[in-house]
Amino acid sequence: MKSEAAKEPVEPMPAGGQAEVRIVAASPETARQVAETLRRSFATTEQRSYPAGGDGGTRLHLTVDTAHPARPARSWLASGRSSGGNGPQADEV
């Protein structure tokens, strides 16, 4: 007699360019730090948190959109520009 292994629920595949991320950590703060690091690089959905086992661990689930950065990146040149005109400064000849 064959025993059937427990089957994991079938989840729909994320859309192209997206990834479902699950973070499991011993503390909620550690899981949040990892999620925040992902949010700095990629657009993400709101995280969903769940308890992870009886030892107080935490699971966070979020969807990461790898096709879109988290925020527009500013180059060092753009961030160094002044908001004034393009002419010479008062101390320039």
mmCIF file with all atom_site columns, C-alpha atoms in Angstrom:
data_model
loop_
_atom_site.group_PDB
_atom_site.id
_atom_site.type_symbol
_atom_site.label_atom_id
_atom_site.label_alt_id
_atom_site.label_comp_id
_atom_site.label_asym_id
_atom_site.label_entity_id
_atom_site.label_seq_id
_atom_site.pdbx_PDB_ins_code
_atom_site.Cartn_x
_atom_site.Cartn_y
_atom_site.Cartn_z
_atom_site.occupancy
_atom_site.B_iso_or_equiv
_atom_site.pdbx_formal_charge
_atom_site.auth_seq_id
_atom_site.auth_comp_id
_atom_site.auth_asym_id
_atom_site.auth_atom_id
_atom_site.pdbx_PDB_model_num
ATOM 1  C CA . MET A 1 1  ? 0.000  0.000  0.000   1.00 0.00 ? 1  MET A CA 1
ATOM 2  C CA . LYS A 1 2  ? 1.465  3.337  -1.063  1.00 0.00 ? 2  LYS A CA 1
ATOM 3  C CA . SER A 1 3  ? 1.241  6.259  1.294   1.00 0.00 ? 3  SER A CA 1
ATOM 4  C CA . GLU A 1 4  ? 0.675  9.557  -0.417  1.00 0.00 ? 4  GLU A CA 1
ATOM 5  C CA . ALA A 1 5  ? 3.008  12.367 0.551   1.00 0.00 ? 5  ALA A CA 1
ATOM 6  C CA . ALA A 1 6  ? 1.377  15.551 1.770   1.00 0.00 ? 6  ALA A CA 1
ATOM 7  C CA . LYS A 1 7  ? 0.878  17.772 -1.227  1.00 0.00 ? 7  LYS A CA 1
ATOM 8  C CA . GLU A 1 8  ? 1.552  21.480 -0.964  1.00 0.00 ? 8  GLU A CA 1
ATOM 9  C CA . PRO A 1 9  ? -1.283 23.709 -2.130  1.00 0.00 ? 9  PRO A CA 1
ATOM 10 C CA . VAL A 1 10 ? -0.906 24.798 -5.718  1.00 0.00 ? 10 VAL A CA 1
ATOM 11 C CA . GLU A 1 11 ? -0.449 28.565 -5.920  1.00 0.00 ? 11 GLU A CA 1
ATOM 12 C CA . PRO A 1 12 ? -0.860 30.540 -9.124  1.00 0.00 ? 12 PRO A CA 1
ATOM 13 C CA . MET A 1 13 ? 2.373  31.607 -10.753 1.00 0.00 ? 13 MET A CA 1
ATOM 14 C CA . PRO A 1 14 ? 3.162  35.308 -10.368 1.00 0.00 ? 14 PRO A CA 1
ATOM 15 C CA . ALA A 1 15 ? 2.938  37.523 -13.435 1.00 0.00 ? 15 ALA A CA 1
ATOM 16 C CA . GLY A 1 16 ? 6.026  37.971 -15.603 1.00 0.00 ? 16 GLY A CA 1
ATOM 17 C CA . GLY A 1 17 ? 8.703  40.017 -13.852 1.00 0.00 ? 17 GLY A CA 1
ATOM 18 C CA . GLN A 1 18 ? 7.217  39.321 -10.429 1.00 0.00 ? 18 GLN A CA 1
ATOM 19 C CA . ALA A 1 19 ? 8.379  36.962 -7.698  1.00 0.00 ? 19 ALA A CA 1
ATOM 20 C CA . GLU A 1 20 ? 6.644  35.766 -4.556  1.00 0.00 ? 20 GLU A CA 1
ATOM 21 C CA . VAL A 1 21 ? 9.087  36.054 -1.657  1.00 0.00 ? 21 VAL A CA 1
ATOM 22 C CA . ARG A 1 22 ? 8.720  34.335 1.692   1.00 0.00 ? 22 ARG A CA 1
ATOM 23 C CA . ILE A 1 23 ? 10.983 35.370 4.539   1.00 0.00 ? 23 ILE A CA 1
ATOM 24 C CA . VAL A 1 24 ? 11.224 33.150 7.615   1.00 0.00 ? 24 VAL A CA 1
ATOM 25 C CA . ALA A 1 25 ? 13.102 34.522 10.612  1.00 0.00 ? 25 ALA A CA 1
ATOM 26 C CA . ALA A 1 26 ? 13.383 33.919 14.338  1.00 0.00 ? 26 ALA A CA 1
ATOM 27 C CA . SER A 1 27 ? 12.224 37.461 15.121  1.00 0.00 ? 27 SER A CA 1
ATOM 28 C CA . PRO A 1 28 ? 9.743  39.824 13.461  1.00 0.00 ? 28 PRO A CA 1
ATOM 29 C CA . GLU A 1 29 ? 12.368 42.590 13.383  1.00 0.00 ? 29 GLU A CA 1
ATOM 30 C CA . THR A 1 30 ? 14.818 40.454 11.398  1.00 0.00 ? 30 THR A CA 1
ATOM 31 C CA . ALA A 1 31 ? 12.118 39.563 8.869   1.00 0.00 ? 31 ALA A CA 1
ATOM 32 C CA . ARG A 1 32 ? 11.146 43.243 8.512   1.00 0.00 ? 32 ARG A CA 1
ATOM 33 C CA . GLN A 1 33 ? 14.782 44.249 7.916   1.00 0.00 ? 33 GLN A CA 1
ATOM 34 C CA . VAL A 1 34 ? 15.085 41.755 5.060   1.00 0.00 ? 34 VAL A CA 1
ATOM 35 C CA . ALA A 1 35 ? 11.785 42.931 3.560   1.00 0.00 ? 35 ALA A CA 1
ATOM 36 C CA . GLU A 1 36 ? 12.920 46.576 3.799   1.00 0.00 ? 36 GLU A CA 1
ATOM 37 C CA . THR A 1 37 ? 16.130 45.724 1.937   1.00 0.00 ? 37 THR A CA 1
ATOM 38 C CA . LEU A 1 38 ? 14.075 44.238 -0.903  1.00 0.00 ? 38 LEU A CA 1
ATOM 39 C CA . ARG A 1 39 ? 11.810 47.312 -0.948  1.00 0.00 ? 39 ARG A CA 1
ATOM 40 C CA . ARG A 1 40 ? 14.810 49.582 -1.521  1.00 0.00 ? 40 ARG A CA 1
ATOM 41 C CA . SER A 1 41 ? 15.584 47.775 -4.767  1.00 0.00 ? 41 SER A CA 1
ATOM 42 C CA . PHE A 1 42 ? 12.217 46.688 -6.132  1.00 0.00 ? 42 PHE A CA 1
ATOM 43 C CA . ALA A 1 43 ? 8.593  47.743 -6.096  1.00 0.00 ? 43 ALA A CA 1
ATOM 44 C CA . THR A 1 44 ? 6.772  45.415 -3.697  1.00 0.00 ? 44 THR A CA 1
ATOM 45 C CA . THR A 1 45 ? 3.293  44.755 -2.403  1.00 0.00 ? 45 THR A CA 1
ATOM 46 C CA . GLU A 1 46 ? 2.377  45.254 1.228   1.00 0.00 ? 46 GLU A CA 1
ATOM 47 C CA . GLN A 1 47 ? 3.886  42.476 3.293   1.00 0.00 ? 47 GLN A CA 1
ATOM 48 C CA . ARG A 1 48 ? 1.703  39.872 4.930   1.00 0.00 ? 48 ARG A CA 1
ATOM 49 C CA . SER A 1 49 ? 2.982  38.367 8.180   1.00 0.00 ? 49 SER A CA 1
ATOM 50 C CA . TYR A 1 50 ? 2.198  35.043 9.808   1.00 0.00 ? 50 TYR A CA 1
ATOM 51 C CA . PRO A 1 51 ? 3.538  33.171 12.836  1.00 0.00 ? 51 PRO A CA 1
ATOM 52 C CA . ALA A 1 52 ? 6.183  30.586 11.990  1.00 0.00 ? 52 ALA A CA 1
ATOM 53 C CA . GLY A 1 53 ? 6.033  27.667 14.378  1.00 0.00 ? 53 GLY A CA 1
ATOM 54 C CA . GLY A 1 54 ? 5.661  27.604 18.126  1.00 0.00 ? 54 GLY A CA 1
ATOM 55 C CA . ASP A 1 55 ? 8.999  29.262 18.882  1.00 0.00 ? 55 ASP A CA 1
ATOM 56 C CA . GLY A 1 56 ? 7.856  32.814 18.075  1.00 0.00 ? 56 GLY A CA 1
ATOM 57 C CA . GLY A 1 57 ? 9.268  32.941 14.565  1.00 0.00 ? 57 GLY A CA 1
ATOM 58 C CA . THR A 1 58 ? 7.765  35.063 11.807  1.00 0.00 ? 58 THR A CA 1
ATOM 59 C CA . ARG A 1 59 ? 6.989  34.491 8.133   1.00 0.00 ? 59 ARG A CA 1
ATOM 60 C CA . LEU A 1 60 ? 6.583  37.468 5.819   1.00 0.00 ? 60 LEU A CA 1
ATOM 61 C CA . HIS A 1 61 ? 5.165  37.147 2.315   1.00 0.00 ? 61 HIS A CA 1
ATOM 62 C CA . LEU A 1 62 ? 5.432  39.845 -0.319  1.00 0.00 ? 62 LEU A CA 1
ATOM 63 C CA . THR A 1 63 ? 5.384  40.142 -4.089  1.00 0.00 ? 63 THR A CA 1
ATOM 64 C CA . VAL A 1 64 ? 8.458  41.714 -5.674  1.00 0.00 ? 64 VAL A CA 1
ATOM 65 C CA . ASP A 1 65 ? 8.156  43.393 -9.074  1.00 0.00 ? 65 ASP A CA 1
ATOM 66 C CA . THR A 1 66 ? 11.585 43.008 -10.670 1.00 0.00 ? 66 THR A CA 1
ATOM 67 C CA . ALA A 1 67 ? 10.504 44.941 -13.760 1.00 0.00 ? 67 ALA A CA 1
ATOM 68 C CA . HIS A 1 68 ? 10.144 48.196 -11.808 1.00 0.00 ? 68 HIS A CA 1
ATOM 69 C CA . PRO A 1 69 ? 12.674 49.771 -9.460  1.00 0.00 ? 69 PRO A CA 1
ATOM 70 C CA . ALA A 1 70 ? 11.490 50.929 -6.051  1.00 0.00 ? 70 ALA A CA 1
ATOM 71 C CA . ARG A 1 71 ? 12.047 54.606 -6.816  1.00 0.00 ? 71 ARG A CA 1
ATOM 72 C CA . PRO A 1 72 ? 13.647 56.497 -9.630  1.00 0.00 ? 72 PRO A CA 1
ATOM 73 C CA . ALA A 1 73 ? 17.393 56.450 -9.207  1.00 0.00 ? 73 ALA A CA 1
ATOM 74 C CA . ARG A 1 74 ? 19.133 59.810 -9.312  1.00 0.00 ? 74 ARG A CA 1
ATOM 75 C CA . SER A 1 75 ? 22.599 59.897 -10.741 1.00 0.00 ? 75 SER A CA 1
ATOM 76 C CA . TRP A 1 76 ? 25.371 61.637 -8.841  1.00 0.00 ? 76 TRP A CA 1
ATOM 77 C CA . LEU A 1 77 ? 25.375 64.308 -11.545 1.00 0.00 ? 77 LEU A CA 1
ATOM 78 C CA . ALA A 1 78 ? 21.670 65.082 -11.189 1.00 0.00 ? 78 ALA A CA 1
ATOM 79 C CA . SER A 1 79 ? 21.883 65.186 -7.403  1.00 0.00 ? 79 SER A CA 1
ATOM 80 C CA . GLY A 1 80 ? 24.825 67.621 -7.587  1.00 0.00 ? 80 GLY A CA 1
ATOM 81 C CA . ARG A 1 81 ? 23.003 70.207 -9.719  1.00 0.00 ? 81 ARG A CA 1
ATOM 82 C CA . SER A 1 82 ? 21.881 73.412 -8.108  1.00 0.00 ? 82 SER A CA 1
ATOM 83 C CA . SER A 1 83 ? 18.333 74.638 -8.504  1.00 0.00 ? 83 SER A CA 1
ATOM 84 C CA . GLY A 1 84 ? 19.580 78.021 -9.769  1.00 0.00 ? 84 GLY A CA 1
ATOM 85 C CA . GLY A 1 85 ? 20.286 79.080 -13.339 1.00 0.00 ? 85 GLY A CA 1
ATOM 86 C CA . ASN A 1 86 ? 22.889 77.549 -15.614 1.00 0.00 ? 86 ASN A CA 1
ATOM 87 C CA . GLY A 1 87 ? 25.119 80.638 -15.694 1.00 0.00 ? 87 GLY A CA 1
ATOM 88 C CA . PRO A 1 88 ? 28.361 81.189 -13.802 1.00 0.00 ? 88 PRO A CA 1
ATOM 89 C CA . GLN A 1 89 ? 28.314 81.600 -10.055 1.00 0.00 ? 89 GLN A CA 1
ATOM 90 C CA . ALA A 1 90 ? 29.209 84.944 -8.461  1.00 0.00 ? 90 ALA A CA 1
ATOM 91 C CA . ASP A 1 91 ? 32.725 83.789 -7.578  1.00 0.00 ? 91 ASP A CA 1
ATOM 92 C CA . GLU A 1 92 ? 33.469 82.434 -11.091 1.00 0.00 ? 92 GLU A CA 1
ATOM 93 C CA . VAL A 1 93 ? 35.266 84.493 -13.769 1.00 0.00 ? 93 VAL A CA 1
#
